[in-house]
PDB file of C-alpha atoms in Angstrom:
ATOM      1  CA  MET A 204      17.282   8.889   2.235  1.00 51.00           C
ATOM      2  CA  ARG A 205      16.532   7.979   5.885  1.00 60.00           C
ATOM      3  CA  ASP A 206      17.185   4.507   7.521  1.00 75.00           C
ATOM      4  CA  TRP A 207      14.377   5.145  10.479  1.00 77.00           C
ATOM      5  CA  GLN A 208      11.201   6.662  10.536  1.00 80.00           C
ATOM      6  CA  VAL A 209       9.192   7.232  13.463  1.00 82.00           C
ATOM      7  CA  ILE A 210       5.179   6.822  12.833  1.00 86.00           C
ATOM      8  CA  GLN A 211       2.685   6.810  15.320  1.00 87.00           C
ATOM      9  CA  GLN A 212       0.071   3.935  14.440  1.00 91.00           C
ATOM     10  CA  HIS A 213      -3.421   3.728  16.296  1.00 93.00           C
ATOM     11  CA  THR A 214      -3.162   1.384  19.352  1.00 92.00           C
ATOM     12  CA  GLY A 215      -6.006  -1.018  18.147  1.00 94.00           C
ATOM     13  CA  ALA A 216      -3.852  -1.279  14.724  1.00 95.00           C
ATOM     14  CA  PRO A 217      -3.239  -5.228  13.496  1.00 95.00           C
ATOM     15  CA  GLY A 218       0.291  -5.823  13.328  1.00 93.00           C
ATOM     16  CA  LYS A 219       2.075  -5.427   9.626  1.00 94.00           C
ATOM     17  CA  PRO A 220       1.564  -8.819   6.883  1.00 94.00           C
ATOM     18  CA  ALA A 221       4.117 -10.264   5.247  1.00 93.00           C
ATOM     19  CA  LEU A 222       4.825  -8.643   1.858  1.00 92.00           C
ATOM     20  CA  GLY A 223       2.709 -10.243   0.211  1.00 92.00           C
ATOM     21  CA  ALA A 224       0.055 -11.290   2.576  1.00 94.00           C
ATOM     22  CA  PRO A 225      -3.635 -10.212   2.297  1.00 92.00           C
ATOM     23  CA  CYS A 226      -3.830  -6.635   3.691  1.00 92.00           C
ATOM     24  CA  ASN A 227      -5.318  -6.355   7.453  1.00 93.00           C
ATOM     25  CA  GLY A 228      -5.875  -2.557   7.480  1.00 94.00           C
ATOM     26  CA  CYS A 229      -2.222  -2.103   9.794  1.00 95.00           C
ATOM     27  CA  GLY A 230      -1.666   0.950   8.033  1.00 94.00           C
ATOM     28  CA  VAL A 231       1.989   1.009   8.360  1.00 94.00           C
ATOM     29  CA  CYS A 232       2.314   1.898   4.423  1.00 93.00           C
ATOM     30  CA  CYS A 233      -0.023   5.195   4.562  1.00 94.00           C
ATOM     31  CA  LEU A 234       1.651   6.313   7.666  1.00 95.00           C
ATOM     32  CA  ALA A 235       4.954   6.008   6.108  1.00 93.00           C
ATOM     33  CA  GLU A 236       4.343   7.792   3.347  1.00 92.00           C
ATOM     34  CA  PRO A 237       1.116   8.303   0.581  1.00 92.00           C
ATOM     35  CA  CYS A 238       0.736   6.101  -2.390  1.00 90.00           C
ATOM     36  CA  PRO A 239       0.606   7.953  -5.497  1.00 89.00           C
ATOM     37  CA  VAL A 240      -3.490   8.507  -4.825  1.00 90.00           C
ATOM     38  CA  GLY A 241      -2.685   9.731  -1.271  1.00 92.00           C
ATOM     39  CA  VAL A 242      -0.228  12.086  -3.057  1.00 93.00           C
ATOM     40  CA  LEU A 243      -2.856  13.839  -5.276  1.00 90.00           C
ATOM     41  CA  VAL A 244      -5.631  14.321  -1.939  1.00 88.00           C
ATOM     42  CA  SER A 245      -2.201  15.461   0.611  1.00 90.00           C
ATOM     43  CA  ARG A 246      -0.629  17.114  -1.772  1.00 91.00           C
ATOM     44  CA  ARG A 247       2.832  16.010  -0.575  1.00 91.00           C
ATOM     45  CA  ARG A 248       5.463  13.133  -1.168  1.00 92.00           C
ATOM     46  CA  HIS A 249       6.216  12.593   2.517  1.00 91.00           C
ATOM     47  CA  GLY A 250       4.588  12.014   5.810  1.00 91.00           C
ATOM     48  CA  ALA A 251       1.348  10.171   6.758  1.00 94.00           C
ATOM     49  CA  CYS A 252      -1.556  10.449   3.886  1.00 94.00           C
ATOM     50  CA  ASP A 253      -4.394  12.871   4.894  1.00 94.00           C
ATOM     51  CA  ALA A 254      -6.653  10.137   3.164  1.00 95.00           C
ATOM     52  CA  LEU A 255      -6.035   7.344   5.512  1.00 96.00           C
ATOM     53  CA  ARG A 256      -9.170   6.415   8.011  1.00 97.00           C
ATOM     54  CA  TRP A 257      -9.385   4.869  11.348  1.00 97.00           C
ATOM     55  CA  ASN A 258     -12.454   2.629  11.345  1.00 97.00           C
ATOM     56  CA  GLU A 259     -13.407   1.661  15.135  1.00 97.00           C
ATOM     57  CA  THR A 260     -15.835  -0.406  14.301  1.00 97.00           C
ATOM     58  CA  GLN A 261     -13.158  -2.970  11.819  1.00 96.00           C
ATOM     59  CA  ARG A 262     -10.230  -1.980  14.238  1.00 97.00           C
ATOM     60  CA  ARG A 263      -8.266  -1.128  11.320  1.00 96.00           C
ATOM     61  CA  TYR A 264      -6.729   1.674   8.917  1.00 96.00           C
ATOM     62  CA  LEU A 265      -9.109   2.325   5.380  1.00 95.00           C
ATOM     63  CA  CYS A 266      -7.995   4.546   2.778  1.00 95.00           C
ATOM     64  CA  GLY A 267     -10.823   7.336   2.513  1.00 96.00           C
ATOM     65  CA  ALA A 268     -10.360   7.463  -1.419  1.00 95.00           C
ATOM     66  CA  VAL A 269     -12.158   3.917  -1.219  1.00 95.00           C
ATOM     67  CA  SER A 270     -14.134   4.130   2.348  1.00 95.00           C
ATOM     68  CA  GLU A 271     -15.251   8.233   1.998  1.00 95.00           C
ATOM     69  CA  PRO A 272     -14.413   9.750  -1.444  1.00 96.00           C
ATOM     70  CA  ARG A 273     -16.213  12.614  -0.885  1.00 96.00           C
ATOM     71  CA  SER A 274     -14.183  13.274   2.741  1.00 95.00           C
ATOM     72  CA  VAL A 275     -11.352  13.477   0.534  1.00 94.00           C
ATOM     73  CA  LEU A 276     -12.332  15.666  -2.912  1.00 94.00           C
ATOM     74  CA  PRO A 277     -11.783  19.150  -2.790  1.00 92.00           C
ATOM     75  CA  GLU A 278     -15.114  21.138  -2.156  1.00 92.00           C
ATOM     76  CA  GLY A 279     -17.212  21.340  -5.241  1.00 94.00           C
ATOM     77  CA  MET A 280     -15.910  17.858  -6.416  1.00 93.00           C
ATOM     78  CA  GLY A 281     -18.079  15.600  -5.000  1.00 92.00           C
ATOM     79  CA  TRP A 282     -20.022  14.214  -8.041  1.00 96.00           C
ATOM     80  CA  LEU A 283     -16.531  12.798  -8.622  1.00 94.00           C
ATOM     81  CA  ALA A 284     -16.785  10.757  -5.454  1.00 96.00           C
ATOM     82  CA  PRO A 285     -17.890   7.329  -7.429  1.00 95.00           C
ATOM     83  CA  LEU A 286     -15.579   7.492  -9.863  1.00 95.00           C
ATOM     84  CA  PHE A 287     -12.733   8.413  -7.896  1.00 94.00           C
ATOM     85  CA  ALA A 288     -13.446   5.577  -5.560  1.00 94.00           C
ATOM     86  CA  ARG A 289     -13.632   3.279  -8.321  1.00 93.00           C
ATOM     87  CA  LEU A 290     -10.169   4.804  -9.576  1.00 91.00           C
ATOM     88  CA  ALA A 291      -8.311   4.563  -6.114  1.00 92.00           C
ATOM     89  CA  ARG A 292      -9.599   0.898  -5.632  1.00 90.00           C
ATOM     90  CA  ARG A 293      -7.282   0.427  -8.878  1.00 88.00           C
ATOM     91  CA  TRP A 294      -4.651   2.997  -8.231  1.00 86.00           C
ATOM     92  CA  ILE A 295      -3.845   1.825  -4.147  1.00 85.00           C
ATOM     93  CA  ALA A 296      -4.303  -2.131  -5.820  1.00 81.00           C
ATOM     94  CA  ALA A 297      -6.726  -3.216  -2.914  1.00 77.00           C
ATOM     95  CA  GLY A 298      -6.701  -6.441  -2.496  1.00 75.00           C
ATOM     96  CA  ILE A 299      -3.610  -7.812  -3.875  1.00 84.00           C
ATOM     97  CA  GLY A 300      -2.155  -7.874  -0.690  1.00 89.00           C
ATOM     98  CA  CYS A 301       0.716  -5.708   1.566  1.00 92.00           C
ATOM     99  CA  ASP A 302       3.099  -4.591  -1.000  1.00 88.00           C
ATOM    100  CA  SER A 303       4.838  -2.507   1.798  1.00 89.00           C
ATOM    101  CA  THR A 304       8.487  -2.818   2.178  1.00 89.00           C
ATOM    102  CA  VAL A 305       8.903  -1.498   5.734  1.00 87.00           C
ATOM    103  CA  GLU A 306      10.058  -2.781   8.829  1.00 85.00           C
ATOM    104  CA  VAL A 307       8.132  -2.261  12.040  1.00 85.00           C
ATOM    105  CA  THR A 308       9.718  -2.272  15.457  1.00 81.00           C
ATOM    106  CA  ARG A 309       7.315  -1.587  18.313  1.00 74.00           C
ATOM    107  CA  GLY A 310       9.050   1.013  21.069  1.00 66.00           C
TER     108      GLY A 310
END
């Protein structure tokens, strides 16, 4: 296990909230490693999640599995988008609070 990891975060992203605080879309958790939904989408267990999307209007990161499910599903599977989005919201515990224990230092 690594003692540190470099992630590249959008310069406009908000700072990481405290553990348990409401999610603010900082993206740190998804940039560090994919969650179980992200593992399915990204087909890997390490590195930034392929489902992570920067939303310029909201100035925050969003989970593409929730906000743009068709964009993360394999071609021909778009018909599953509504169900996938509902399941993804539950799987990522959307609205529950920050569960990332990653400590952020800006350099």
